[in-house]
PDB file of C-alpha atoms in Angstrom:
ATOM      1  CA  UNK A   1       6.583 -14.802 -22.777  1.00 44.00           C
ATOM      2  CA  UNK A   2       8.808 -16.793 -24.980  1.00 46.00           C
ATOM      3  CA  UNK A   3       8.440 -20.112 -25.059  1.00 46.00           C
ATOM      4  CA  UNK A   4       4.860 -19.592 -25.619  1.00 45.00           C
ATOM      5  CA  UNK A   5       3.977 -19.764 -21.536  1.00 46.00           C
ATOM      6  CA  UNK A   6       1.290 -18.591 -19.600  1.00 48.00           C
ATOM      7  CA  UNK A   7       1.895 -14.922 -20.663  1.00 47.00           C
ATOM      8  CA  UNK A   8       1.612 -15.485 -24.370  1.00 46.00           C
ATOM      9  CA  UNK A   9       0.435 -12.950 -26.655  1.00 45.00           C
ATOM     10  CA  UNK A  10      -3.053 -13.849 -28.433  1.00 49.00           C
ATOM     11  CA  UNK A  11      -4.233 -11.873 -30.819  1.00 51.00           C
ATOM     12  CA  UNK A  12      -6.275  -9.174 -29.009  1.00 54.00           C
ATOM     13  CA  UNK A  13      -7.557  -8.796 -25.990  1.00 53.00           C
ATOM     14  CA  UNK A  14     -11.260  -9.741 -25.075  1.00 57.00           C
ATOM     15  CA  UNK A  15     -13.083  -6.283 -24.339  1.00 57.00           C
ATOM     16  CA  UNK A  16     -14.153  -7.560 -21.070  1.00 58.00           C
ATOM     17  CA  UNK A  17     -10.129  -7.916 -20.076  1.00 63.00           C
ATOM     18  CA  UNK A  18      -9.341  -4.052 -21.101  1.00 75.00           C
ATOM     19  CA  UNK A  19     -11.129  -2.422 -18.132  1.00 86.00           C
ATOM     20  CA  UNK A  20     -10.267  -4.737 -15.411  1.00 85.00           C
ATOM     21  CA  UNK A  21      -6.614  -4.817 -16.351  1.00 86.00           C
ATOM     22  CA  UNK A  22      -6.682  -1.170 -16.450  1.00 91.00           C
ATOM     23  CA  UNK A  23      -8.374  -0.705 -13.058  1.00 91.00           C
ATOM     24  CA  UNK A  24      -6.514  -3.662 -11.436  1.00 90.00           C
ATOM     25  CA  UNK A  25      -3.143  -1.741 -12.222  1.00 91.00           C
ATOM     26  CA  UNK A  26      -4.955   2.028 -10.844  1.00 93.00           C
ATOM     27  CA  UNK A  27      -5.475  -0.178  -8.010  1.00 93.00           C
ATOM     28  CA  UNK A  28      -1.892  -1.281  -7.680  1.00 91.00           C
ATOM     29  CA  UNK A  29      -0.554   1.953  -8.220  1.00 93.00           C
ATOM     30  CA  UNK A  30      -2.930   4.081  -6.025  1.00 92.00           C
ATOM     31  CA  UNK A  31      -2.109   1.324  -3.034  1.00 92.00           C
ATOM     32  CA  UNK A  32       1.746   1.738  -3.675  1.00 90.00           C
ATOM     33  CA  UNK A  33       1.468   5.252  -2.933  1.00 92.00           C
ATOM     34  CA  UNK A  34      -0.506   5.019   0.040  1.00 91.00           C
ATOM     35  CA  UNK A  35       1.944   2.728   1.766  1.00 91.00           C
ATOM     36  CA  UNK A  36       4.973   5.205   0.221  1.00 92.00           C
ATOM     37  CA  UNK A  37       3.232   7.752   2.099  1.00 93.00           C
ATOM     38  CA  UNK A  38       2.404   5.856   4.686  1.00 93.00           C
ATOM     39  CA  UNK A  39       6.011   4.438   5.213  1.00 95.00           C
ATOM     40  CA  UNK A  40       8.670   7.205   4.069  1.00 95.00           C
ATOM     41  CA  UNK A  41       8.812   8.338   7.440  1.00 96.00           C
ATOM     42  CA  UNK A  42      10.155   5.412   8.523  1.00 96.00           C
ATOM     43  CA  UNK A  43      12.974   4.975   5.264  1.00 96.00           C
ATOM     44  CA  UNK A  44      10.987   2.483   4.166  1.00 96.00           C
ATOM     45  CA  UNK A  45      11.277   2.464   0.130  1.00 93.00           C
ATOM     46  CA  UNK A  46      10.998  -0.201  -2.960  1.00 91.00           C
ATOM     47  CA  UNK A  47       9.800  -3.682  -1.650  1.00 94.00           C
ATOM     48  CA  UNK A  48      10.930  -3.129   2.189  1.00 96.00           C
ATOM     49  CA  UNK A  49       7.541  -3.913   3.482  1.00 96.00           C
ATOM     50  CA  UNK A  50       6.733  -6.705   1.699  1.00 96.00           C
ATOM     51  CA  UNK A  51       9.963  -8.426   3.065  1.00 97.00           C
ATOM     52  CA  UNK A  52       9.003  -7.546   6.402  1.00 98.00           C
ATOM     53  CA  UNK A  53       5.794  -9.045   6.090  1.00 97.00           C
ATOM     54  CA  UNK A  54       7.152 -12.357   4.802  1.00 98.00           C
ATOM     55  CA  UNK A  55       9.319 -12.549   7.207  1.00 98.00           C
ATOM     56  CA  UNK A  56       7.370 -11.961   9.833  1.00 98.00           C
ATOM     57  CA  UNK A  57       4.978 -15.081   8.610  1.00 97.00           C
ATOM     58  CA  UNK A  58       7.933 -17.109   7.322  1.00 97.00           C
ATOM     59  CA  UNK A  59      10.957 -16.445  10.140  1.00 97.00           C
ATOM     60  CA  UNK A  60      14.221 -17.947   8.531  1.00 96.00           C
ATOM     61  CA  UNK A  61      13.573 -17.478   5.174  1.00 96.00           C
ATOM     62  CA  UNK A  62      15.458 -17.060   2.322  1.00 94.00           C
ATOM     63  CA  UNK A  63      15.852 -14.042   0.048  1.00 93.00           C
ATOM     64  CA  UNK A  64      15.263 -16.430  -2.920  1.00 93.00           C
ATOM     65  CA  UNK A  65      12.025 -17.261  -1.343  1.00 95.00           C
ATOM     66  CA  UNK A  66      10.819 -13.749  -0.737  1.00 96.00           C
ATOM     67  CA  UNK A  67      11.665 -13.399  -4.470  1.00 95.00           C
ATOM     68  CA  UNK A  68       9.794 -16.244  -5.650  1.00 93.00           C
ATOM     69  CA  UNK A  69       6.563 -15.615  -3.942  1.00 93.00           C
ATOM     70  CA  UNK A  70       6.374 -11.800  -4.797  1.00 92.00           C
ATOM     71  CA  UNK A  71       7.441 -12.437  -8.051  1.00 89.00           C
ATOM     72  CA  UNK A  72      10.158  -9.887  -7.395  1.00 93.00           C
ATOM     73  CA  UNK A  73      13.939  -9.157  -8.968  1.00 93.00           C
ATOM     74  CA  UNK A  74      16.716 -10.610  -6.988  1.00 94.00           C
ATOM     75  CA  UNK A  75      18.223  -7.779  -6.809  1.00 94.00           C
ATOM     76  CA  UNK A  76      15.871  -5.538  -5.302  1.00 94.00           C
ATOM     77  CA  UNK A  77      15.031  -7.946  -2.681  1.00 95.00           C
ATOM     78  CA  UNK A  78      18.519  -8.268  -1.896  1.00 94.00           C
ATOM     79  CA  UNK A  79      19.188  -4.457  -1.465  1.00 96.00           C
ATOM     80  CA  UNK A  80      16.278  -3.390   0.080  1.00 96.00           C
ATOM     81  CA  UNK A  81      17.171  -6.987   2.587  1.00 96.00           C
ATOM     82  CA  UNK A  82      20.238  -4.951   2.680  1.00 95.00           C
ATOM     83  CA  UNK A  83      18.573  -1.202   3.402  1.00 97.00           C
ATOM     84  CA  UNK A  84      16.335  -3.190   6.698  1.00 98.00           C
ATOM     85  CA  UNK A  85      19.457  -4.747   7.805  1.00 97.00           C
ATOM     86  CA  UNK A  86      21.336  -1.283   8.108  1.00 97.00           C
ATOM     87  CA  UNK A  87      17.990   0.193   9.633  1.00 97.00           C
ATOM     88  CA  UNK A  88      18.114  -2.508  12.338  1.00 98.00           C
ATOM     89  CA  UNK A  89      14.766  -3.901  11.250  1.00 98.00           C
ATOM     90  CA  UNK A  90      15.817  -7.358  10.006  1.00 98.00           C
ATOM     91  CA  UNK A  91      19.007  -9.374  11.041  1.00 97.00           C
ATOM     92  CA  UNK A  92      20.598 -11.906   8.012  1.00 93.00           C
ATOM     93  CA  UNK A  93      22.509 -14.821   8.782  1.00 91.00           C
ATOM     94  CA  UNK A  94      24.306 -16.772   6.369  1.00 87.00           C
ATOM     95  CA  UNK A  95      23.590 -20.397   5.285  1.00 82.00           C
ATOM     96  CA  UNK A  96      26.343 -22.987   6.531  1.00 83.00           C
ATOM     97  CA  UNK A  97      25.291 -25.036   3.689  1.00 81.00           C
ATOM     98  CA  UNK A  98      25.481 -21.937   1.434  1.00 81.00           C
ATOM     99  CA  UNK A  99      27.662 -19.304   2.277  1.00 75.00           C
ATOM    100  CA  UNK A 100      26.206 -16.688  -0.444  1.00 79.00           C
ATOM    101  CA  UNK A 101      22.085 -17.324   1.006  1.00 84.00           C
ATOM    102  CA  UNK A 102      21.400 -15.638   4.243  1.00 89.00           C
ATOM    103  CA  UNK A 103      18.267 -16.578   6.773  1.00 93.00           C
ATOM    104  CA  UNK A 104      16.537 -13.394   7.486  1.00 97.00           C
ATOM    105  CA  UNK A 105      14.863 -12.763  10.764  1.00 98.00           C
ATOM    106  CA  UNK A 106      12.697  -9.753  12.189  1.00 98.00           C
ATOM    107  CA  UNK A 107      14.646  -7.433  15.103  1.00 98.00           C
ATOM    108  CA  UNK A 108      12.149  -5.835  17.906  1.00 97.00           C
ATOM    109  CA  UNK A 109      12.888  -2.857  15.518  1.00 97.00           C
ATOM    110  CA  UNK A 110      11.178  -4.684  12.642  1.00 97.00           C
ATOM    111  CA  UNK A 111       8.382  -6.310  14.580  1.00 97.00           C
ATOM    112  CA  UNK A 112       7.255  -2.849  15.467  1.00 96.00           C
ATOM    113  CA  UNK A 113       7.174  -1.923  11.792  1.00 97.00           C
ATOM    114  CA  UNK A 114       4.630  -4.741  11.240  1.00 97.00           C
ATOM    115  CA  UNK A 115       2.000  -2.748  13.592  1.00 95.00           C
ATOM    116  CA  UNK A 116       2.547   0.679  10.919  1.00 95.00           C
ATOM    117  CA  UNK A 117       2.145  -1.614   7.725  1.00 96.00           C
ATOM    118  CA  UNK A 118      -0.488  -2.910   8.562  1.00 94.00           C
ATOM    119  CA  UNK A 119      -2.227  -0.223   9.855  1.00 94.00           C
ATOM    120  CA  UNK A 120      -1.431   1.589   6.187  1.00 93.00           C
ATOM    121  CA  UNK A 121      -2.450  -1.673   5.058  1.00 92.00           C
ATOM    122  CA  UNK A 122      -5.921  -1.389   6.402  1.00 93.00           C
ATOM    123  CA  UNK A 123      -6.597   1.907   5.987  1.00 91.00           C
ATOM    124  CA  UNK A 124      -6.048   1.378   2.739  1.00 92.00           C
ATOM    125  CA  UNK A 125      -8.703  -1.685   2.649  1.00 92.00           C
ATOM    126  CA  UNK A 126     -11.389   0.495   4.067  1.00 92.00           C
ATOM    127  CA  UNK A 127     -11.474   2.789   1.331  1.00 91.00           C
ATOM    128  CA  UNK A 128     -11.272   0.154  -0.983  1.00 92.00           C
ATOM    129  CA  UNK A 129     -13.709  -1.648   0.396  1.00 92.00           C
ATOM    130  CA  UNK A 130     -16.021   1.391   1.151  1.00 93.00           C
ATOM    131  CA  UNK A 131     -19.095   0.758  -0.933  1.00 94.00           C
ATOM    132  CA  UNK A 132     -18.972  -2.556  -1.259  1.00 94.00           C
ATOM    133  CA  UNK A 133     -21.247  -5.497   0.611  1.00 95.00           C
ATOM    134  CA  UNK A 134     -19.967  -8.524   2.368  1.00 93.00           C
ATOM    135  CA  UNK A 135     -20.750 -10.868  -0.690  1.00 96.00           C
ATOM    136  CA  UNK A 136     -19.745  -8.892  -3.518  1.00 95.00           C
ATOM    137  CA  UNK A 137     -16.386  -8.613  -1.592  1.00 93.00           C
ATOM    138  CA  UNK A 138     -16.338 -12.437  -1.416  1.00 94.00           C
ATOM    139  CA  UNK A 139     -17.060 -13.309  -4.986  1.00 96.00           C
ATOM    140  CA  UNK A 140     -14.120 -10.310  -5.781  1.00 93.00           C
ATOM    141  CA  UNK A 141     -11.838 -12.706  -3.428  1.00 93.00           C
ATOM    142  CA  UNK A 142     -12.589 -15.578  -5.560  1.00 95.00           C
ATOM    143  CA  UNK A 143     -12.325 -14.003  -9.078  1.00 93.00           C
ATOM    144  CA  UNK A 144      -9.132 -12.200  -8.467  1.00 90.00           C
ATOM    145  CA  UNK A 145      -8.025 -15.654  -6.702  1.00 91.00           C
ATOM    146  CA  UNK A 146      -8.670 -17.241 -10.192  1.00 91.00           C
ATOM    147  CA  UNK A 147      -7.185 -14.260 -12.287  1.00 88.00           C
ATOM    148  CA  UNK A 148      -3.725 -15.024 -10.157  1.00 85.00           C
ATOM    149  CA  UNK A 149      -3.835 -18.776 -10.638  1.00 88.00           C
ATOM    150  CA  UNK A 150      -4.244 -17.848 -14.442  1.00 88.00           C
ATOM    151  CA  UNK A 151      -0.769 -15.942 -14.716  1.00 84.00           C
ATOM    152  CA  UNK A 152       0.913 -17.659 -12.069  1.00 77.00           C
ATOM    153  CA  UNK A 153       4.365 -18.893 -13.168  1.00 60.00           C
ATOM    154  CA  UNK A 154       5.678 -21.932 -13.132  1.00 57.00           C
TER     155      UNK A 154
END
């Protein structure tokens, strides 16, 4: 990125970077459409899970901190926040102390959605994880940790 950050362009990529990249993004994408799938019955579209998911571990949060630890656009947090709301999945209260921030909360509604995503969530897993052992799985957690902590922003 500009500035010369952690995204920086060098001047090629080592060989070794081309095929994870490449399968790391397959992965992505393949993963996305299972949980589309998995979740259009529902109305669930964009980034609607993952908000439900953070809010379910972080109750009370802010938009601007679902945003910040997905990495994600403002605005699409804020109209798929919007989207849950209207489904009766999540409620949002606005911040005395800011009157523009809201505190989002899970409904019964969206506690019950937790149960399907992560059901999609680990059926997914298993056929990731289908032909690979225990410890290979492990040292995968740790690289990929590693990879993230590389590109992390600031």
């Amino acid at each position: 990125g500009p500035g010369g950050g952690p995204l920086r362009r060098r001047r090629g990529m080592n060989t070794m970077e081309k095929p994870v990249l490449s399968s790391l993004l397959r992965i992505n994408r393949y993963h996305r459409k299972v949980l589309r799938c998995a979740l259009a019955p529902y109305q669930y579209v964009g980034v609607m899970h993952l908000i439900v998911l953070y809010i379910n571990r972080n109750p009370g949060s802010s938009q601007e901190e679902i945003t910040g630890f997905y990495a994600l656009d403002k605005a699409s947090v804020a109209r798929d926040a919007r989207r849950l709301e209207d489904l009766g999945h999540i409620q949002r209260n606005k911040m005395p102390e800011n009157r523009r921030q809201y505190r989002l909360y899970l409904t019964d509604a969206g506690r019950d959605m937790i149960r399907i995503i992560d059901r999609a969530a680990e059926q997914f897993q298993k056929i990731l994880a289908a032909s690979i052992s225990t410890e290979d799985w492990a040292q995968l957690e740790l690289l990929l940790k590693r990879l993230e902590e590389n590109v992390r922003l600031p």
